[in-house]
Short mmCIF file of C-alpha atoms in Angstrom, two decimals:
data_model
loop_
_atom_site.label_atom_id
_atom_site.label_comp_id
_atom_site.label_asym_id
_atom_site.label_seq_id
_atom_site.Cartn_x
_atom_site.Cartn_y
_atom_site.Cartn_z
CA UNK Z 18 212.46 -43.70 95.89
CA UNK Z 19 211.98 -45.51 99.43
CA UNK Z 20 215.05 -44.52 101.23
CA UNK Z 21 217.55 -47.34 102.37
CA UNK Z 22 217.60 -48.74 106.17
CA UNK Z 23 221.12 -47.49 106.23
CA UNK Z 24 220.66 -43.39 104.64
CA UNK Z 25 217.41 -42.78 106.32
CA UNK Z 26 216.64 -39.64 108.86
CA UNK Z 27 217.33 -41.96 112.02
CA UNK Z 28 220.41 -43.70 110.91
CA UNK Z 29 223.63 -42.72 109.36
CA UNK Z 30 225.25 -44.77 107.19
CA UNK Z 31 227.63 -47.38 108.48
CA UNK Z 32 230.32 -46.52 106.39
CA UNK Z 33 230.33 -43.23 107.80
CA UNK Z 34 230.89 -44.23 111.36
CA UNK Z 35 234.19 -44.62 112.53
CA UNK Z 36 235.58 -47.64 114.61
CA UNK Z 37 236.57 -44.91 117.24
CA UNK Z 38 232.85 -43.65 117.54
CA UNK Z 39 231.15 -46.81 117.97
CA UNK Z 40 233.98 -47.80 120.65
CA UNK Z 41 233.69 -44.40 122.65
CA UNK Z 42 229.94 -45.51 122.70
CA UNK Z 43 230.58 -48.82 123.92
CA UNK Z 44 233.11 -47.72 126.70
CA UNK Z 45 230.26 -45.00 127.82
CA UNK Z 46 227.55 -47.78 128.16
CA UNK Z 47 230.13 -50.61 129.67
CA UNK Z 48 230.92 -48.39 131.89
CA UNK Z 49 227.08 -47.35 133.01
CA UNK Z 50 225.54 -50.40 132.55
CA UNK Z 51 228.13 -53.17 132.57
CA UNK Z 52 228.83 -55.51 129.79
CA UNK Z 53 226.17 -58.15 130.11
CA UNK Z 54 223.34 -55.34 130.54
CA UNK Z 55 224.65 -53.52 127.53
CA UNK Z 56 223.17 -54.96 123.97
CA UNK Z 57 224.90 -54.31 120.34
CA UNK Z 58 221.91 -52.77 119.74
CA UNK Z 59 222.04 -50.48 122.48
CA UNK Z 60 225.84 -49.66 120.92
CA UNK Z 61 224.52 -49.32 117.59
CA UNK Z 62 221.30 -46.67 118.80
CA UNK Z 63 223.79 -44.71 120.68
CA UNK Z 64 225.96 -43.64 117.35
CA UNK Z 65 223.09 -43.73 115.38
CA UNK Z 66 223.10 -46.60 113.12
CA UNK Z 67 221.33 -50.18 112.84
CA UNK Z 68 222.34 -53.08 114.97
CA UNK Z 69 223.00 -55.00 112.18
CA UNK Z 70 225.92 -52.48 110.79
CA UNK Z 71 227.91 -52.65 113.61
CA UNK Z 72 229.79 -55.69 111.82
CA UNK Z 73 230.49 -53.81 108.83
CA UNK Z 74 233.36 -52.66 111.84
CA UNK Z 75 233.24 -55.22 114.12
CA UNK Z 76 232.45 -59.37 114.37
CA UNK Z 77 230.86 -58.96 117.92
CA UNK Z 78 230.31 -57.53 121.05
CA UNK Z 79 233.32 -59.45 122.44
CA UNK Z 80 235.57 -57.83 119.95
CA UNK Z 81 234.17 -54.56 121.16
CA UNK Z 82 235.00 -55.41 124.79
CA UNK Z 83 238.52 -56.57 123.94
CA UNK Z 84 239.49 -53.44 122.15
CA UNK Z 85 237.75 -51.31 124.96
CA UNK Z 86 239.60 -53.08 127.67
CA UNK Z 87 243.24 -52.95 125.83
CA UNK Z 88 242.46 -49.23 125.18
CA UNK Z 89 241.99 -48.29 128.48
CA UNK Z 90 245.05 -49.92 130.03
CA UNK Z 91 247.74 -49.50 126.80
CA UNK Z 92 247.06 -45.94 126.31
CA UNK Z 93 247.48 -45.24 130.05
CA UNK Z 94 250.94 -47.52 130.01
CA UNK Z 95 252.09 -45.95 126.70
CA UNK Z 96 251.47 -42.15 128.95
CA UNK Z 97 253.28 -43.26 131.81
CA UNK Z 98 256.62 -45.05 129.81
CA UNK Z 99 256.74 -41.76 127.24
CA UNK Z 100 256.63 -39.39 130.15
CA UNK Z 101 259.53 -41.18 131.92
CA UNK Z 102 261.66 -41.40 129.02
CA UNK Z 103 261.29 -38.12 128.11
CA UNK Z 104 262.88 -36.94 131.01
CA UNK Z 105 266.93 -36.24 131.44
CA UNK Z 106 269.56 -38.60 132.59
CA UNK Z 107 270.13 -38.33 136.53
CA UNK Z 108 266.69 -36.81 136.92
CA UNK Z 109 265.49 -37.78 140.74
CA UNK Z 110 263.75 -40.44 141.45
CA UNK Z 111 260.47 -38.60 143.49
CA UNK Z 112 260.64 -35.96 140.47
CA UNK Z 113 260.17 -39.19 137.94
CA UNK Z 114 257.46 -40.89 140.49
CA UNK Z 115 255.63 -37.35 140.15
CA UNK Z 116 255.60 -37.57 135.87
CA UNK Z 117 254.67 -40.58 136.23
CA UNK Z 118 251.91 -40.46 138.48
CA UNK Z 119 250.87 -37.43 136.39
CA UNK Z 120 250.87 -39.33 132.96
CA UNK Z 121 249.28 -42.45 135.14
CA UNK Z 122 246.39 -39.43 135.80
CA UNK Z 123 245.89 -37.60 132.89
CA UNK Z 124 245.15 -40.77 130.53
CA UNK Z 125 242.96 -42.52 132.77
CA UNK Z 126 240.75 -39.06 132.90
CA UNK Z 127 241.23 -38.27 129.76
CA UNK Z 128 239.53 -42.12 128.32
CA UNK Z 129 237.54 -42.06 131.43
CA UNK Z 130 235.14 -44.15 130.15
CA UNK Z 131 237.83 -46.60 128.98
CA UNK Z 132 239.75 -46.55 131.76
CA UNK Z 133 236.59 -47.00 133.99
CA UNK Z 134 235.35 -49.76 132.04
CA UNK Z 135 238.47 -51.56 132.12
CA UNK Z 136 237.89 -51.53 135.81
CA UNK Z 137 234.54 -52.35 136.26
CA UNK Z 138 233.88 -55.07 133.26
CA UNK Z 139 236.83 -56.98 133.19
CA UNK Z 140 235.25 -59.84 135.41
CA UNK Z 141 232.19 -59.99 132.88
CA UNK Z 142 234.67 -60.63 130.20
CA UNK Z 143 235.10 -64.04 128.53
CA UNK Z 144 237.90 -66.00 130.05
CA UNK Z 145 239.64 -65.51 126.52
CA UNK Z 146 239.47 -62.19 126.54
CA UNK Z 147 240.69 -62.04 130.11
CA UNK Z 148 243.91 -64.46 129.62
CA UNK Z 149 244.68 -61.97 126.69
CA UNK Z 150 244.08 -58.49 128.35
CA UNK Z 151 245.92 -59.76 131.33
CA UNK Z 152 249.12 -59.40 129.10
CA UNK Z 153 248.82 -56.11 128.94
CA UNK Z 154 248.26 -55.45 132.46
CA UNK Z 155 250.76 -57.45 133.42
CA UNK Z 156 253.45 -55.36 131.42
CA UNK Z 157 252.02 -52.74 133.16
CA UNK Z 158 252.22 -54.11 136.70
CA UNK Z 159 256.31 -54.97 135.59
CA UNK Z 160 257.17 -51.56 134.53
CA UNK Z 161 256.23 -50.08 138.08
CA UNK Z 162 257.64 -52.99 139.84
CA UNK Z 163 261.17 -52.22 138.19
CA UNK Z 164 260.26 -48.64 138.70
CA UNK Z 165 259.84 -49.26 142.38
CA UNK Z 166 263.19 -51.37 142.36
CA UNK Z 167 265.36 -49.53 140.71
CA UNK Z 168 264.21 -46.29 142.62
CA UNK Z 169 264.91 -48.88 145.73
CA UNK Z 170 268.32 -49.56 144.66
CA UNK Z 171 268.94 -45.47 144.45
CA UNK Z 172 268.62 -45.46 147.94
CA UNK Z 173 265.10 -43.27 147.52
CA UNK Z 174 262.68 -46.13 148.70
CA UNK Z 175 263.94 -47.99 152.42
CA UNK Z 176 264.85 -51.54 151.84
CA UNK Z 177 262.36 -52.78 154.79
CA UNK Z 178 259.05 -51.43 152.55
CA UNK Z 179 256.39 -54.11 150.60
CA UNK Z 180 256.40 -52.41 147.33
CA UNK Z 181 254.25 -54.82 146.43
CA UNK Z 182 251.65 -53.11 149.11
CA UNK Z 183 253.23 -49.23 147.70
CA UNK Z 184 252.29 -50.29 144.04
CA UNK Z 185 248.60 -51.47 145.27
CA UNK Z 186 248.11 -48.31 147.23
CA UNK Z 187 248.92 -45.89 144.72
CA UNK Z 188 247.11 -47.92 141.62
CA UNK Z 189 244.16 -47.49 144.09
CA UNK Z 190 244.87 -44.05 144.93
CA UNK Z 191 245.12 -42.89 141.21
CA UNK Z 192 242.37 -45.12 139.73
CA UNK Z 193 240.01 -43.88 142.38
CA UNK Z 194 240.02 -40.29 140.71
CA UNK Z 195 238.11 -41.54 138.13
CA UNK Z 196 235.24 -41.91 139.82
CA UNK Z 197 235.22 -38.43 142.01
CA UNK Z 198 237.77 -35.68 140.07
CA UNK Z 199 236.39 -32.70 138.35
CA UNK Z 200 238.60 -30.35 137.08
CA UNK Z 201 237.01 -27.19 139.38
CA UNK Z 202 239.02 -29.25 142.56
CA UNK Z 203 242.93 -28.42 141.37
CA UNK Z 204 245.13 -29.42 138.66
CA UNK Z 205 246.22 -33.21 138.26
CA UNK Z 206 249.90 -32.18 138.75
CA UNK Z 207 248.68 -31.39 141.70
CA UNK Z 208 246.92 -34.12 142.35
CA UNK Z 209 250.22 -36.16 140.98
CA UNK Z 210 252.21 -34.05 143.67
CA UNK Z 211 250.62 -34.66 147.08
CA UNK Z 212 249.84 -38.30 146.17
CA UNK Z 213 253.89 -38.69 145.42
CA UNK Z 214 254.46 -36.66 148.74
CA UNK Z 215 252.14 -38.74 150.82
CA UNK Z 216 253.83 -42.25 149.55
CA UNK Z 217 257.42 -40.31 149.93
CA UNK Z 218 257.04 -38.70 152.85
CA UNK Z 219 253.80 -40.60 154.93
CA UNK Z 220 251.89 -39.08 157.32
CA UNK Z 221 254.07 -38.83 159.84
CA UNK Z 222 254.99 -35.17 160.71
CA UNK Z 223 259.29 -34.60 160.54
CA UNK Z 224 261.41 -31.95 162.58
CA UNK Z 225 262.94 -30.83 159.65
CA UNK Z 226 261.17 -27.65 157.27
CA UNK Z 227 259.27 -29.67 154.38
CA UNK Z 228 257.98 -27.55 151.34
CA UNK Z 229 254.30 -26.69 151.91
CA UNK Z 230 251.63 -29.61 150.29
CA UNK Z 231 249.80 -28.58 147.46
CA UNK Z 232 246.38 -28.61 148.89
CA UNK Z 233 243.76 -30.41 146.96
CA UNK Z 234 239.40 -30.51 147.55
CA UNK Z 235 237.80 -34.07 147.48
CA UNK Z 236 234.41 -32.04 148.29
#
């Protein structure tokens, strides 16, 4: 008996792939080739199925996208809150800066193709997609802005500092790993650590002893 388009060598059959597996190979392409270069059937090759079956799981490639972008930022939000909370009453407010920054870290490398994606195809996304996915981000943006305040009103942050221009420089600090960390160049608690001393502390050099800074390759 002819074998059927959907059990032969070259495909597997669509019920067998998962949601997660054909969105892990959408994130990888978005994220190589951007979202208008990258085809469903490109998606479909790369898990090994026909384009056809990909909406047995999905209705289209912008469903795909959506769910790719909202991964990449949610899980990366839901890291950063859960590390926070988890953390004892009275605990400093550079100590909590440094799990966050940490959590912020660890999921963006972790779904580095999400996370990457989310930064590079969001401006090829439909403008419904976009109004949508800006929700999320915008939660996002609120959490650190009352993270930055209330650390503000603890006396740890000087009242005469943009945190608007703090929050920018260390979302650009910590996304930028994405593109350049390897794991061979130092631990992301580490990494966490001197970012959270530079935006503590600056550049300036201080009289007083300071503990030594973690030191950290970009080579």
């Amino acid at each position: 008996m002819k074998a059927s388009p959907e059990t032969d060598d070259r495909t597997k059959p669509k019920s067998v792939i998962s949601r997660r597996e054909i969105l892990d190979a959408a994130a990888a392409l978005f994220r190589a080739k951007g979202y208008y270069a990258t085809t469903l059937r490109d998606i479909a090759s790369a898990v090994g199925m026909k384009a056809g079956s990909v909406y047995y799981h999905f209705d289209s490639k912008e469903q795909i996208l959506e769910e790719v972008l909202d991964i990449g930022i949610q899980a990366v939000f839901d890291a950063v809150r859960d590390g926070v909370e988890k953390l004892p009453a009275g605990t400093p407010w550079r100590e909590r800066f440094c799990v966050a920054l940490e959590a912020h870290l660890t999921a963006l490398l972790k779904l580095g193709d999400y996370t990457s994606a989310n930064i590079r195809v969001f401006g090829q996304a439909p403008k419904s997609i976009q109004e949508r996915h800006l929700r999320v981000r915008r939660s996002y943006e609120a959490y650190w802005k009352d993270f930055y305040q209330r650390a503000r009103t603890a006396g740890e942050i000087r009242e005469n500092l943009n945190l608007t221009a703090l929050r920018l420089l260390a979302f650009g600090g910590m996304n930028w790993a994405i593109e350049w960390y390897k794991p061979n160049k130092g631990a992301i608690e580490k990494l966490a650590k001197a970012y959270a001393d530079i935006l503590f502390d600056g550049a300036h050099p201080v009289k007083s002893a300071s503990q030594p800074t973690p030191s950290y390759r970009t080579d």
